[in-house]
Amino acid sequence: MTSPRIRMSPDARREQLLELGVRLLGTRSLEDLSIEVLAEEAGISRGLLYHYFGGKQEFHVAVVRRAADDLFAVTAPDGNGTQLEQLAGSLERYVDYVAANYQGYVSLVRGAAGGSVELQQIYEQSRNALTDRLFDGAVAEEAAQLGLTDTPGVRLLVRGWAAFMEEVVVEWVRDDRGVSRTELLDHLAASLPGILAPLRP
């Protein structure tokens, strides 16, 4: 006996397709994530996908935005320990996310650098949200110890640190060069206080 097919609401169906798109993006580049691929994986017609996403560009933007939101959620500090310990935990989850979603993450970075205005905006919003969080959740005393005083100069260095971290992690996932995950995380956690050290009183 065949089970009755469950009808999904349009919002629930779109959500399901976005989740599938993000999962597929983890194993292929954005260019290889087509409407046809998603339709085949989801077992639905291309026409239905065009109903939810007007075209390939809209689909890509929606998937990348969801992936950026997922990264922000995954790397959220857990509220346990000192600010440096929470930073170390966030970095650990960031490294694991990039390793598990390498193709998609690199596509986001390259898409932002390649001239797509919408992808650039998503990338900038994502990076700003990740770096702003360092200041928003800062305990004054711990922030001072790290050098995270909220000044234009410190924010500039933190932004540079984020770019450095991104490049190091992406390159490490591609070729670890014998550097262990633990060594990488230790280096990354120590790098921010090191970069900010000259600005401490």
CSV table of C-alpha atoms in Angstrom, one decimal:
chain,number,residue,atom,x,y,z
A,1,MET,CA,0.0,0.0,0.0
A,2,THR,CA,1.4,3.4,-1.0
A,3,SER,CA,1.7,6.0,1.7
A,4,PRO,CA,-0.2,9.2,1.0
A,5,ARG,CA,1.9,12.0,-0.4
A,6,ILE,CA,2.2,14.9,2.1
A,7,ARG,CA,1.5,18.3,0.5
A,8,MET,CA,3.9,20.9,1.7
A,9,SER,CA,3.1,24.6,2.0
A,10,PRO,CA,5.0,26.9,-0.4
A,11,ASP,CA,7.1,28.2,2.4
A,12,ALA,CA,7.9,24.8,3.7
A,13,ARG,CA,8.8,23.5,0.2
A,14,ARG,CA,11.0,26.6,-0.5
A,15,GLU,CA,12.8,26.0,2.9
A,16,GLN,CA,13.3,22.3,2.0
A,17,LEU,CA,14.8,23.3,-1.3
A,18,LEU,CA,17.1,25.9,0.3
A,19,GLU,CA,18.4,23.3,2.8
A,20,LEU,CA,19.0,20.9,0.0
A,21,GLY,CA,20.8,23.6,-2.0
A,22,VAL,CA,23.1,24.4,0.9
A,23,ARG,CA,23.9,20.8,1.4
A,24,LEU,CA,24.8,20.3,-2.2
A,25,LEU,CA,26.9,23.5,-2.2
A,26,GLY,CA,29.1,21.8,0.4
A,27,THR,CA,30.4,19.4,-2.3
A,28,ARG,CA,30.4,21.4,-5.5
A,29,SER,CA,31.1,24.9,-6.7
A,30,LEU,CA,28.3,27.5,-7.0
A,31,GLU,CA,28.7,27.3,-10.8
A,32,ASP,CA,28.0,23.6,-10.7
A,33,LEU,CA,24.9,24.1,-8.5
A,34,SER,CA,22.2,24.4,-11.2
A,35,ILE,CA,18.5,24.4,-11.2
A,36,GLU,CA,18.7,21.1,-13.0
A,37,VAL,CA,20.9,19.5,-10.4
A,38,LEU,CA,18.6,20.6,-7.6
A,39,ALA,CA,15.5,19.5,-9.4
A,40,GLU,CA,17.0,16.0,-9.9
A,41,GLU,CA,18.1,15.7,-6.3
A,42,ALA,CA,14.7,16.9,-5.0
A,43,GLY,CA,12.8,14.7,-7.4
A,44,ILE,CA,10.7,17.6,-8.8
A,45,SER,CA,10.4,19.4,-12.1
A,46,ARG,CA,12.6,22.3,-13.1
A,47,GLY,CA,9.4,24.3,-13.7
A,48,LEU,CA,8.5,24.0,-10.0
A,49,LEU,CA,11.9,25.2,-9.0
A,50,TYR,CA,11.5,28.3,-11.3
A,51,HIS,CA,8.3,28.9,-9.4
A,52,TYR,CA,10.2,29.2,-6.1
A,53,PHE,CA,13.3,30.8,-7.6
A,54,GLY,CA,12.9,33.0,-10.6
A,55,GLY,CA,16.1,31.9,-12.2
A,56,LYS,CA,19.6,30.6,-11.6
A,57,GLN,CA,21.0,33.8,-10.2
A,58,GLU,CA,18.1,34.2,-7.7
A,59,PHE,CA,18.6,30.6,-6.6
A,60,HIS,CA,22.3,31.0,-6.1
A,61,VAL,CA,21.8,34.2,-4.1
A,62,ALA,CA,19.2,32.5,-1.9
A,63,VAL,CA,21.4,29.5,-1.2
A,64,VAL,CA,24.5,31.6,-0.5
A,65,ARG,CA,22.6,33.8,1.9
A,66,ARG,CA,21.3,30.7,3.7
A,67,ALA,CA,24.8,29.3,3.9
A,68,ALA,CA,26.1,32.6,5.3
A,69,ASP,CA,23.4,32.5,7.9
A,70,ASP,CA,24.3,29.0,8.8
A,71,LEU,CA,27.9,29.9,9.3
A,72,PHE,CA,27.0,32.8,11.6
A,73,ALA,CA,24.8,30.5,13.7
A,74,VAL,CA,27.4,27.7,13.8
A,75,THR,CA,30.2,30.0,15.0
A,76,ALA,CA,28.1,31.8,17.7
A,77,PRO,CA,29.9,32.0,21.0
A,78,ASP,CA,28.4,29.5,23.5
A,79,GLY,CA,28.7,31.9,26.5
A,80,ASN,CA,31.0,29.6,28.4
A,81,GLY,CA,34.5,30.6,29.6
A,82,THR,CA,36.5,33.7,29.0
A,83,GLN,CA,36.3,35.8,25.9
A,84,LEU,CA,39.5,34.2,24.6
A,85,GLU,CA,38.1,30.7,25.3
A,86,GLN,CA,34.9,31.6,23.5
A,87,LEU,CA,36.9,32.9,20.5
A,88,ALA,CA,38.8,29.6,20.4
A,89,GLY,CA,35.5,27.7,20.4
A,90,SER,CA,34.1,29.8,17.6
A,91,LEU,CA,37.3,29.4,15.6
A,92,GLU,CA,37.1,25.6,16.0
A,93,ARG,CA,33.5,25.5,14.7
A,94,TYR,CA,34.5,27.9,11.8
A,95,VAL,CA,37.4,25.6,10.8
A,96,ASP,CA,35.1,22.5,10.9
A,97,TYR,CA,32.4,24.3,8.9
A,98,VAL,CA,34.9,25.3,6.1
A,99,ALA,CA,36.3,21.8,6.0
A,100,ALA,CA,32.8,20.3,5.7
A,101,ASN,CA,31.6,22.8,3.2
A,102,TYR,CA,34.8,23.6,1.3
A,103,GLN,CA,33.5,24.0,-2.2
A,104,GLY,CA,30.6,26.1,-1.2
A,105,TYR,CA,32.6,28.3,1.1
A,106,VAL,CA,35.3,28.9,-1.6
A,107,SER,CA,32.5,29.7,-4.1
A,108,LEU,CA,31.2,32.4,-1.7
A,109,VAL,CA,34.6,34.0,-1.4
A,110,ARG,CA,35.3,33.8,-5.1
A,111,GLY,CA,31.8,35.0,-6.0
A,112,ALA,CA,32.3,38.0,-3.8
A,113,ALA,CA,35.7,38.7,-5.4
A,114,GLY,CA,34.4,38.0,-8.9
A,115,GLY,CA,32.0,40.9,-9.3
A,116,SER,CA,28.6,39.7,-8.5
A,117,VAL,CA,27.1,42.6,-6.6
A,118,GLU,CA,24.6,40.5,-4.6
A,119,LEU,CA,27.2,38.0,-3.6
A,120,GLN,CA,29.5,40.8,-2.6
A,121,GLN,CA,26.8,42.2,-0.4
A,122,ILE,CA,26.2,38.9,1.3
A,123,TYR,CA,29.9,38.3,1.8
A,124,GLU,CA,30.4,41.8,3.3
A,125,GLN,CA,27.3,41.4,5.6
A,126,SER,CA,28.6,38.0,6.7
A,127,ARG,CA,32.1,39.2,7.5
A,128,ASN,CA,30.8,42.4,9.3
A,129,ALA,CA,28.4,40.3,11.4
A,130,LEU,CA,31.2,37.9,12.4
A,131,THR,CA,33.7,40.6,13.3
A,132,ASP,CA,31.1,42.9,15.0
A,133,ARG,CA,30.2,40.0,17.3
A,134,LEU,CA,33.7,40.2,18.8
A,135,PHE,CA,32.8,43.7,20.1
A,136,ASP,CA,29.1,43.2,20.8
A,137,GLY,CA,29.7,40.4,23.2
A,138,ALA,CA,32.8,41.8,24.8
A,139,VAL,CA,33.2,42.0,28.6
A,140,ALA,CA,35.0,45.3,29.2
A,141,GLU,CA,37.8,43.9,31.3
A,142,GLU,CA,38.5,40.9,29.0
A,143,ALA,CA,38.2,43.0,25.9
A,144,ALA,CA,40.9,45.4,27.3
A,145,GLN,CA,43.2,42.4,27.9
A,146,LEU,CA,42.7,41.2,24.3
A,147,GLY,CA,43.1,44.8,23.0
A,148,LEU,CA,39.5,44.8,21.7
A,149,THR,CA,38.7,48.4,22.5
A,150,ASP,CA,36.1,49.6,20.1
A,151,THR,CA,38.1,52.1,18.0
A,152,PRO,CA,38.4,52.6,14.3
A,153,GLY,CA,42.0,51.4,14.4
A,154,VAL,CA,41.1,48.2,16.2
A,155,ARG,CA,38.2,47.5,14.0
A,156,LEU,CA,40.5,47.9,11.0
A,157,LEU,CA,43.0,45.4,12.4
A,158,VAL,CA,40.2,43.0,13.3
A,159,ARG,CA,38.9,43.1,9.7
A,160,GLY,CA,42.4,42.4,8.5
A,161,TRP,CA,42.7,39.5,10.9
A,162,ALA,CA,39.4,38.1,9.6
A,163,ALA,CA,40.8,38.1,6.0
A,164,PHE,CA,44.0,36.5,7.2
A,165,MET,CA,42.1,33.8,9.1
A,166,GLU,CA,39.9,33.1,6.1
A,167,GLU,CA,42.9,32.7,3.8
A,168,VAL,CA,44.8,30.5,6.2
A,169,VAL,CA,41.8,28.2,6.9
A,170,VAL,CA,40.9,27.8,3.2
A,171,GLU,CA,44.5,27.1,2.3
A,172,TRP,CA,44.9,24.6,5.2
A,173,VAL,CA,41.8,22.7,4.1
A,174,ARG,CA,43.1,22.5,0.6
A,175,ASP,CA,46.6,21.4,1.8
A,176,ASP,CA,47.4,21.2,5.5
A,177,ARG,CA,51.2,21.0,4.9
A,178,GLY,CA,51.6,18.8,7.9
A,179,VAL,CA,50.0,21.3,10.3
A,180,SER,CA,47.5,19.5,12.6
A,181,ARG,CA,44.1,20.8,13.3
A,182,THR,CA,45.1,21.5,16.9
A,183,GLU,CA,48.2,23.5,15.8
A,184,LEU,CA,46.1,25.5,13.4
A,185,LEU,CA,43.5,26.4,16.0
A,186,ASP,CA,46.2,27.4,18.5
A,187,HIS,CA,47.9,29.6,15.9
A,188,LEU,CA,44.6,31.2,14.9
A,189,ALA,CA,43.5,31.9,18.5
A,190,ALA,CA,46.9,33.4,19.4
A,191,SER,CA,47.0,35.6,16.2
A,192,LEU,CA,44.3,38.1,17.2
A,193,PRO,CA,45.8,39.1,20.5
A,194,GLY,CA,49.2,39.2,18.8
A,195,ILE,CA,47.9,41.5,16.0
A,196,LEU,CA,46.3,43.8,18.6
A,197,ALA,CA,49.2,43.9,21.1
A,198,PRO,CA,50.8,47.1,19.7
A,199,LEU,CA,47.6,49.0,20.4
A,200,ARG,CA,47.2,48.0,24.0
A,201,PRO,CA,47.9,50.8,26.6
